[in-house]
PDB file of C-alpha atoms in Angstrom:
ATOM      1  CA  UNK A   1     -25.227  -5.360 -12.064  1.00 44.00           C
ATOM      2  CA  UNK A   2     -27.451  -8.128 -11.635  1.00 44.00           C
ATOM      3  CA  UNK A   3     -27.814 -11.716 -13.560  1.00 42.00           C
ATOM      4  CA  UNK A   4     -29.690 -11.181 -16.390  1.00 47.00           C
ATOM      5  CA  UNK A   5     -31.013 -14.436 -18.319  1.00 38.00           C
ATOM      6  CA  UNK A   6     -32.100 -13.068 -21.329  1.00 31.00           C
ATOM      7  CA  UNK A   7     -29.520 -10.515 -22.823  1.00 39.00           C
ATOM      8  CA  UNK A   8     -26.434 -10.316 -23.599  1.00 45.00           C
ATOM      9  CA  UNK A   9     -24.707  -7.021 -20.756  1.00 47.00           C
ATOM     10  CA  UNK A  10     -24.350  -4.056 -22.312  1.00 55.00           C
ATOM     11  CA  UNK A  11     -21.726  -1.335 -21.299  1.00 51.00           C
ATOM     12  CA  UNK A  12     -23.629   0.927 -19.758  1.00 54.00           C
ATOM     13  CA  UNK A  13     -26.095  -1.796 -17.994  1.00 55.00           C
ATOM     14  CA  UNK A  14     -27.387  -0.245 -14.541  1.00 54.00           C
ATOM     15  CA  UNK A  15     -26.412   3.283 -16.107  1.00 56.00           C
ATOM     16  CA  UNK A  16     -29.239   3.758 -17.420  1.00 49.00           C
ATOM     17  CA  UNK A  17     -30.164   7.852 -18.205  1.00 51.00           C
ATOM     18  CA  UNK A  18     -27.614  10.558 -18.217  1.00 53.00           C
ATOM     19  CA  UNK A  19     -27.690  11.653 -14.763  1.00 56.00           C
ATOM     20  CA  UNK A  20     -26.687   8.287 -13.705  1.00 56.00           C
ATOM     21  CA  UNK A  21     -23.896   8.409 -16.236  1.00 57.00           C
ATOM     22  CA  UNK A  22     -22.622  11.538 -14.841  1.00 58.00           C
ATOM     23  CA  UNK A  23     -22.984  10.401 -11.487  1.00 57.00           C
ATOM     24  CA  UNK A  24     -21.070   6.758 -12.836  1.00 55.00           C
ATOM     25  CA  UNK A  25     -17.906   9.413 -13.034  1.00 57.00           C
ATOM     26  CA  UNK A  26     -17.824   9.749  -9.620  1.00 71.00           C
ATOM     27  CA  UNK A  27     -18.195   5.966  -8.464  1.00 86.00           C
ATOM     28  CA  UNK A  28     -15.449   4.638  -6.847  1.00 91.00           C
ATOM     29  CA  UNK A  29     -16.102   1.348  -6.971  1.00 92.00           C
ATOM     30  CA  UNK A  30     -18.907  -0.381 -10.024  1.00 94.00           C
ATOM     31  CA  UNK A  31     -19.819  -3.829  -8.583  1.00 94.00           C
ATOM     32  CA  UNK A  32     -21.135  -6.796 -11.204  1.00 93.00           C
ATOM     33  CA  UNK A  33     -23.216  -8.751  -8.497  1.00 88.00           C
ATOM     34  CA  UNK A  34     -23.505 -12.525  -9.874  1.00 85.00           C
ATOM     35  CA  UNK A  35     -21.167 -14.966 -12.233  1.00 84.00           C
ATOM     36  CA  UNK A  36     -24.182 -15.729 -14.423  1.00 79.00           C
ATOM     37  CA  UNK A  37     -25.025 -14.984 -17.867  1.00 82.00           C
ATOM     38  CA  UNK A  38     -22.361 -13.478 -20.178  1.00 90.00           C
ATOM     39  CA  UNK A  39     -20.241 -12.254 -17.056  1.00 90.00           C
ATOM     40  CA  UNK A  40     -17.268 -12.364 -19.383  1.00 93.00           C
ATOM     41  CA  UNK A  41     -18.743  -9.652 -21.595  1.00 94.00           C
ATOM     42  CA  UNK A  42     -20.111  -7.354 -18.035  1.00 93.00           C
ATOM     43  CA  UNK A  43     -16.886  -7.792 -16.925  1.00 95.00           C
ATOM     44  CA  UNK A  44     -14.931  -6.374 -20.614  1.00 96.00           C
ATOM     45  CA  UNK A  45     -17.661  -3.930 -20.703  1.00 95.00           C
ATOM     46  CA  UNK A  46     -16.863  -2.933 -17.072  1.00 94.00           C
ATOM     47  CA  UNK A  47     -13.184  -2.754 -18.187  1.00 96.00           C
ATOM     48  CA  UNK A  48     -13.685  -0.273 -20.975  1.00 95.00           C
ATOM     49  CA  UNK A  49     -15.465   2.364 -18.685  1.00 93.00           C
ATOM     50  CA  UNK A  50     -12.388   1.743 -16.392  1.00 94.00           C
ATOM     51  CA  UNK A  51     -10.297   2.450 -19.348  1.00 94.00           C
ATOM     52  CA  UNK A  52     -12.730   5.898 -20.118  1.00 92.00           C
ATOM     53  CA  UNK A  53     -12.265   7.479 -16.665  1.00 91.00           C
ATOM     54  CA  UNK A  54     -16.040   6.937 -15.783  1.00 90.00           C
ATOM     55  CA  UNK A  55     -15.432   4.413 -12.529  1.00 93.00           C
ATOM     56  CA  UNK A  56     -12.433   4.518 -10.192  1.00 93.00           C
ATOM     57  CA  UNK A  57     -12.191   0.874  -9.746  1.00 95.00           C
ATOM     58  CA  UNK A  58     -14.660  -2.651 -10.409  1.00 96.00           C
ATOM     59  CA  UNK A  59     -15.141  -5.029  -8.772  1.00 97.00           C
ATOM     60  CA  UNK A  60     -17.150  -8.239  -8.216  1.00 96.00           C
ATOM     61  CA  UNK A  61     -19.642 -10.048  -5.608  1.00 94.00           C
ATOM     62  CA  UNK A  62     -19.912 -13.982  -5.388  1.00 92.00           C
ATOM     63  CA  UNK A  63     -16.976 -15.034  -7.216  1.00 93.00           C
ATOM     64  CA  UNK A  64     -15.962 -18.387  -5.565  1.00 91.00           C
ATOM     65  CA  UNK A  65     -12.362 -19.519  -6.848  1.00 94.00           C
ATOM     66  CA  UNK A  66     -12.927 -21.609  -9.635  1.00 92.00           C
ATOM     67  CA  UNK A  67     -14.615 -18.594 -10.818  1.00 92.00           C
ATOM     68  CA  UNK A  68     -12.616 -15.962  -9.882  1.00 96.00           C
ATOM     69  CA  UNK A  69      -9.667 -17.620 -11.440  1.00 97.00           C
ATOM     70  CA  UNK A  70     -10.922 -18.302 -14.307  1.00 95.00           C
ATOM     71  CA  UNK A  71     -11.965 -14.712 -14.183  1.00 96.00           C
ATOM     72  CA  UNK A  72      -8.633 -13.139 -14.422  1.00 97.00           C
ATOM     73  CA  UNK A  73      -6.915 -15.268 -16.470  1.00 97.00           C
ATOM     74  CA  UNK A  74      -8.892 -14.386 -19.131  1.00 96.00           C
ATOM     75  CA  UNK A  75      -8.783 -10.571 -18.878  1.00 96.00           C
ATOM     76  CA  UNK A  76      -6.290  -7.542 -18.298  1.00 96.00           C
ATOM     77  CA  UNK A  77      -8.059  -6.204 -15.380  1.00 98.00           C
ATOM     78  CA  UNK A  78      -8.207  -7.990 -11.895  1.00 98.00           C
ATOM     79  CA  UNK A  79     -10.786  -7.207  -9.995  1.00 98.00           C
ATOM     80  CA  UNK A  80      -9.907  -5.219  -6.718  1.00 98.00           C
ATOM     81  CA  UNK A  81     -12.879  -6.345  -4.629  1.00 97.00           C
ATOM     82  CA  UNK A  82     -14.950  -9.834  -4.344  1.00 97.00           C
ATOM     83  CA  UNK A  83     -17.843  -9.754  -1.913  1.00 96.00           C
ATOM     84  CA  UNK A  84     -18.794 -12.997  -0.562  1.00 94.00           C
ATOM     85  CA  UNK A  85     -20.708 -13.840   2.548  1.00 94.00           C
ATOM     86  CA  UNK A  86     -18.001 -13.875   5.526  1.00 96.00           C
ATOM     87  CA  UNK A  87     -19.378 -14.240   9.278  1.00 96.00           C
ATOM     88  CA  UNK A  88     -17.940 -16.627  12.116  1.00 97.00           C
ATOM     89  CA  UNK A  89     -20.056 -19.806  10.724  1.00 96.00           C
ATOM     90  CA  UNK A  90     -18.571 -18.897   7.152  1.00 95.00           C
ATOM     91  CA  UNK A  91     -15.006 -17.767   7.068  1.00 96.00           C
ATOM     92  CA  UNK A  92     -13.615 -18.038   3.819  1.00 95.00           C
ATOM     93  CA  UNK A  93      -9.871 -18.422   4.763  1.00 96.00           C
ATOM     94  CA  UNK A  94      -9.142 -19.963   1.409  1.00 95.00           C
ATOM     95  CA  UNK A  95     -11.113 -17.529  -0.742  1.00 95.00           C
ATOM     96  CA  UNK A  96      -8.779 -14.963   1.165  1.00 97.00           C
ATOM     97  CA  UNK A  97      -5.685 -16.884   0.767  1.00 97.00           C
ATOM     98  CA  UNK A  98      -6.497 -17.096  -3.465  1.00 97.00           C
ATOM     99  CA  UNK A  99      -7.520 -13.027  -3.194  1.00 97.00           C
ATOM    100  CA  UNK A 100      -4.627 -12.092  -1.191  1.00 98.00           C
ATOM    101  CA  UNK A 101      -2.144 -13.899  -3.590  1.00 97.00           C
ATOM    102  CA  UNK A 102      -3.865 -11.944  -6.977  1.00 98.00           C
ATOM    103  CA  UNK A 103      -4.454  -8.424  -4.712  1.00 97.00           C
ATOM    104  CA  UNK A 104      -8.248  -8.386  -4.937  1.00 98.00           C
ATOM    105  CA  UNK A 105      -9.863  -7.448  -1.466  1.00 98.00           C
ATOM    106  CA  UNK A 106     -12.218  -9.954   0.133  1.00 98.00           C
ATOM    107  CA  UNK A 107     -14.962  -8.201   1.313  1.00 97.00           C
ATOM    108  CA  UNK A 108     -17.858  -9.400   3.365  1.00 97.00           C
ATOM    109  CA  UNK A 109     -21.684  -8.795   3.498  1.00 93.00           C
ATOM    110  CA  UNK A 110     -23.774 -10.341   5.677  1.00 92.00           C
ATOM    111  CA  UNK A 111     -20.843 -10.382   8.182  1.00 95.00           C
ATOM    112  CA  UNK A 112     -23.634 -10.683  10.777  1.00 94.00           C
ATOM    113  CA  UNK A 113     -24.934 -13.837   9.436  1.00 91.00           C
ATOM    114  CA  UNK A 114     -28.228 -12.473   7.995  1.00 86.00           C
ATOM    115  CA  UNK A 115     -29.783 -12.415  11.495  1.00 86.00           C
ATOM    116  CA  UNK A 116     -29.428 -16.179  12.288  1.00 90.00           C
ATOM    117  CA  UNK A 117     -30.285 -16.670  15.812  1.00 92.00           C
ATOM    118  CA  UNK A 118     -27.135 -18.993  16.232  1.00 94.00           C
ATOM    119  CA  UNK A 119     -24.923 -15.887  15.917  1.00 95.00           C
ATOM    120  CA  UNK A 120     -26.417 -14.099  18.794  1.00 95.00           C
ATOM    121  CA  UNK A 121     -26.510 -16.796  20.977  1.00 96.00           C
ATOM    122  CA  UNK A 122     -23.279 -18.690  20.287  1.00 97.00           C
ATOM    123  CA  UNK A 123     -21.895 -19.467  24.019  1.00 98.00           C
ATOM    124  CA  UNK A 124     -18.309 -18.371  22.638  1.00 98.00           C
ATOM    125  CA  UNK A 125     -19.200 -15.350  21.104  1.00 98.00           C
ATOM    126  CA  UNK A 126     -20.934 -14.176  24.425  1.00 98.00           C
ATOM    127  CA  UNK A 127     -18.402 -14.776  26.168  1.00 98.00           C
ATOM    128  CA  UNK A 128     -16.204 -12.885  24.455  1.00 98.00           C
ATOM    129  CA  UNK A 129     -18.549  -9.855  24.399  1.00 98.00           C
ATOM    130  CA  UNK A 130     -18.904  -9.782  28.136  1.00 98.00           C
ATOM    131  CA  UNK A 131     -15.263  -9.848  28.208  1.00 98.00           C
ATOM    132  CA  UNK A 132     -14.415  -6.932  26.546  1.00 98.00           C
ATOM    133  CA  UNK A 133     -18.215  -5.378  27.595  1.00 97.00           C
ATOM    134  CA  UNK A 134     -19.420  -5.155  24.255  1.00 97.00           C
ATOM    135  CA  UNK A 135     -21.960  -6.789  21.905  1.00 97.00           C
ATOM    136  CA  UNK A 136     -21.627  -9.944  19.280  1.00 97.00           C
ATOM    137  CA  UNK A 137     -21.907  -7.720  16.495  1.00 96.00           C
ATOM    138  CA  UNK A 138     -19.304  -5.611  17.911  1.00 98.00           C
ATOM    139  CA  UNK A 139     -17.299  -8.416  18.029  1.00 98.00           C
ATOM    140  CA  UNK A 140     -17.742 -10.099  15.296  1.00 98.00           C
ATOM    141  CA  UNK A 141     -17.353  -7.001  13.204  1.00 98.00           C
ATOM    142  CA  UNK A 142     -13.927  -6.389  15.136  1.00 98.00           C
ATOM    143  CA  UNK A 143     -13.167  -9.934  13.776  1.00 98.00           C
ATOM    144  CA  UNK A 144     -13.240  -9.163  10.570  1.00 98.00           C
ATOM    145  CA  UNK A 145     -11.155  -6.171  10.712  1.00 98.00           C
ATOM    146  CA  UNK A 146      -8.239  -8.092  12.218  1.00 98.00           C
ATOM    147  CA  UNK A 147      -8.970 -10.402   9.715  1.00 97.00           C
ATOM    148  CA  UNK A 148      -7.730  -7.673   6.995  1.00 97.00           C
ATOM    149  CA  UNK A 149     -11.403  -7.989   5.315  1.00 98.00           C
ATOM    150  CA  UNK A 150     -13.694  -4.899   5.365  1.00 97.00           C
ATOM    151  CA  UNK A 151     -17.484  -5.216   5.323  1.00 95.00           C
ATOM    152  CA  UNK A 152     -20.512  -3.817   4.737  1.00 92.00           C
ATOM    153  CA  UNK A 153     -22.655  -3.712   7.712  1.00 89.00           C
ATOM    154  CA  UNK A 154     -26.338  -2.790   6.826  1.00 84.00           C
ATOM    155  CA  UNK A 155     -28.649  -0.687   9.348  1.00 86.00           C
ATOM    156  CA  UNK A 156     -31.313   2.095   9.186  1.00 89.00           C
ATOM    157  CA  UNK A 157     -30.802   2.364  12.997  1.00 91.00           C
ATOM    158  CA  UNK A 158     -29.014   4.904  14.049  1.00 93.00           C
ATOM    159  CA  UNK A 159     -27.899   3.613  17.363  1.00 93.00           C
ATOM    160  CA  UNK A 160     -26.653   0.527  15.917  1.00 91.00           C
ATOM    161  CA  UNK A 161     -24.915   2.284  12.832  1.00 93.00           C
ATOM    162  CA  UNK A 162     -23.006   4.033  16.167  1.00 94.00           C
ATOM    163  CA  UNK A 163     -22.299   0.773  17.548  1.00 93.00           C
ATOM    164  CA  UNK A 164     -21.293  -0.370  14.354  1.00 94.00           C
ATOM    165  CA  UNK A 165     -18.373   1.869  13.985  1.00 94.00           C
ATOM    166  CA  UNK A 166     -17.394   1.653  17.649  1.00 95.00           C
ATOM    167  CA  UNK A 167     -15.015  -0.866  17.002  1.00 97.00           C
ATOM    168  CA  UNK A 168     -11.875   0.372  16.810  1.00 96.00           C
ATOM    169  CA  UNK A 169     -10.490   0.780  20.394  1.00 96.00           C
ATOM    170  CA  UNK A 170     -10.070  -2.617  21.753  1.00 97.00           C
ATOM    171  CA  UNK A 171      -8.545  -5.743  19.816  1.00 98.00           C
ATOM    172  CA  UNK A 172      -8.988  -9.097  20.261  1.00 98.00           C
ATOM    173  CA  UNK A 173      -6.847 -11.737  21.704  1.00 98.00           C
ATOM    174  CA  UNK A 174      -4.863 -14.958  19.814  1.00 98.00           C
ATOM    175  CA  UNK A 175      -6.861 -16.518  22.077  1.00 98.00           C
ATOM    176  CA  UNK A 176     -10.483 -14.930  21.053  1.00 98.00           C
ATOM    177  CA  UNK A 177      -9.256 -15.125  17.229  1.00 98.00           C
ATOM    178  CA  UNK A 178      -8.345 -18.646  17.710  1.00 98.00           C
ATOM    179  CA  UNK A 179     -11.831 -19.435  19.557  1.00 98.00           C
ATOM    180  CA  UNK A 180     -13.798 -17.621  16.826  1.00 98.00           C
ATOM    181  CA  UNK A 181     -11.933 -19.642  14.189  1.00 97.00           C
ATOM    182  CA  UNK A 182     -13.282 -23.143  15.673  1.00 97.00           C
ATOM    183  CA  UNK A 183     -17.172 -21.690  14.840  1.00 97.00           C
ATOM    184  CA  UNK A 184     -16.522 -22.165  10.939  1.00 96.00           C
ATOM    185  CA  UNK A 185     -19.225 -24.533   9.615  1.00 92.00           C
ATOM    186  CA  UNK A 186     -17.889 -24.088   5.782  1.00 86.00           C
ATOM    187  CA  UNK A 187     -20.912 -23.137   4.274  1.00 80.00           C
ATOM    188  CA  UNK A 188     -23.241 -20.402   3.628  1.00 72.00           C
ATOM    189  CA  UNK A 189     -26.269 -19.359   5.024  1.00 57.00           C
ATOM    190  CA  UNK A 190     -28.822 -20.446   3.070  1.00 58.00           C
ATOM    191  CA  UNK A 191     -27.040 -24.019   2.920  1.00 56.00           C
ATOM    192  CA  UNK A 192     -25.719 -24.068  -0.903  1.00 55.00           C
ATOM    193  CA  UNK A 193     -23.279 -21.819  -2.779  1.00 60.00           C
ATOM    194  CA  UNK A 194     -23.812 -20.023  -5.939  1.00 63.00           C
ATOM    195  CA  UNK A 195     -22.259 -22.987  -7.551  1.00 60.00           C
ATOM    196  CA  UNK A 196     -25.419 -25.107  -6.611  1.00 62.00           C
ATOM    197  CA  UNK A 197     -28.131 -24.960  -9.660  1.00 62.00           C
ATOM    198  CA  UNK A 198     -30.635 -24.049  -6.677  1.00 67.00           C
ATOM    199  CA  UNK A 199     -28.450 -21.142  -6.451  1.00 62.00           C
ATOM    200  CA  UNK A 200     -29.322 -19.810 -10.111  1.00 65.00           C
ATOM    201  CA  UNK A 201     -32.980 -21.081 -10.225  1.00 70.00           C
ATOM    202  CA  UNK A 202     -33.723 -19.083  -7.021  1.00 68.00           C
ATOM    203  CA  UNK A 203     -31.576 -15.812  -8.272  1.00 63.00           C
ATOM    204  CA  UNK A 204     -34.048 -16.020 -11.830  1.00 68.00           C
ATOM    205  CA  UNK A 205     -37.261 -15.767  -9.922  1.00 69.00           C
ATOM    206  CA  UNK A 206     -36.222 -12.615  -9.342  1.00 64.00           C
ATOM    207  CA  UNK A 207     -34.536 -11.563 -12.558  1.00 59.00           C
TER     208      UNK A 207
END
């Protein structure tokens, strides 16, 4: 469910026709993707086709604290997911630690840092790969998973969807976790946060 500047959400926003209503019944998990607009009233709408049976669970992307906060004090239903950006040079411990304590699951996209050239060269992170004899991304997304945060890992490639998922016979040591935690820079990617007005301006270009 996308920010929309110009209407109020409707229930059945991004289920549009009735075969993607069926298909809605089988979701397991309905996503609203930005805090703009009337989120309050996508988020109550989202709660009623909880309530009906025709989603498993919601959820929510971008939600920093203030937001997310404010988000469930102010309804019945906590949402069990928040996507944010999460990579080495963006770690969100205390988005995690404000998640863990309400039981919503921080999840991360972009856990490979959207490509930035940094990531694949960072002397730490290759070292750690040639230890263990695998690649950044492997590592990184092995990372996460010790971290307790899943992700979502985009790739048309087959081979690297394989590598992808070949993370789950080694571990990584105090040590490595410890290293990896000294990369944080505290911000995102593109440099400001969806609580930045650039943020909003840039998002309704493309609304």
């Amino acid at each position: 469910m996308l920010a929309e500047p110009h209407h109020r959400p409707r229930r059945d926003d991004g289920i549009h026709h009735p075969e993607q209503r069926r298909a809605a019944a089988r979701l397991d998990l309905y996503l609203m993707h930005q805090p703009f607009n009337d989120y309050y009233g996508a988020w109550r709408a989202m709660e009623e086709l909880l309530d009906e049976g025709r989603v498993r669970t919601i959820g929510v992307s971008n939600l920093y604290s203030d937001r997310y906060l404010d988000l469930i004090t102010h309804h019945r239903v906590v949402p069990a997911v928040n996507q944010r950006e999460v990579h080495p040079f963006h770690q969100q411990d205390e988005a995690k630690a404000v998640q863990d304590r309400h039981g919503t699951v921080l999840q991360a996209w972009g856990p490979l840092a959207q490509g930035n050239p940094d990531l694949y060269s960072h002397p730490v992170l290759r070292h750690i790969a040639a230890t263990h004899g695998r690649s950044i991304p492997q590592i990184v997304l092995r990372w996460l998973l010790q971290r307790g945060i899943p992700l979502v890992a985009k790739s048309t490639d087959p081979a690297r969807l394989r590598q992808n998922l070949a993370v789950f016979d080694f571990r990584l040591t105090a040590d490595e976790l410890t290293a990896i935690a000294q990369l944080d820079r505290g911000r995102p990617g593109l440099g400001f946060t969806h609580q930045d007005p650039r943020m909003l301006e840039l998002l309704l270009k493309y609304a």
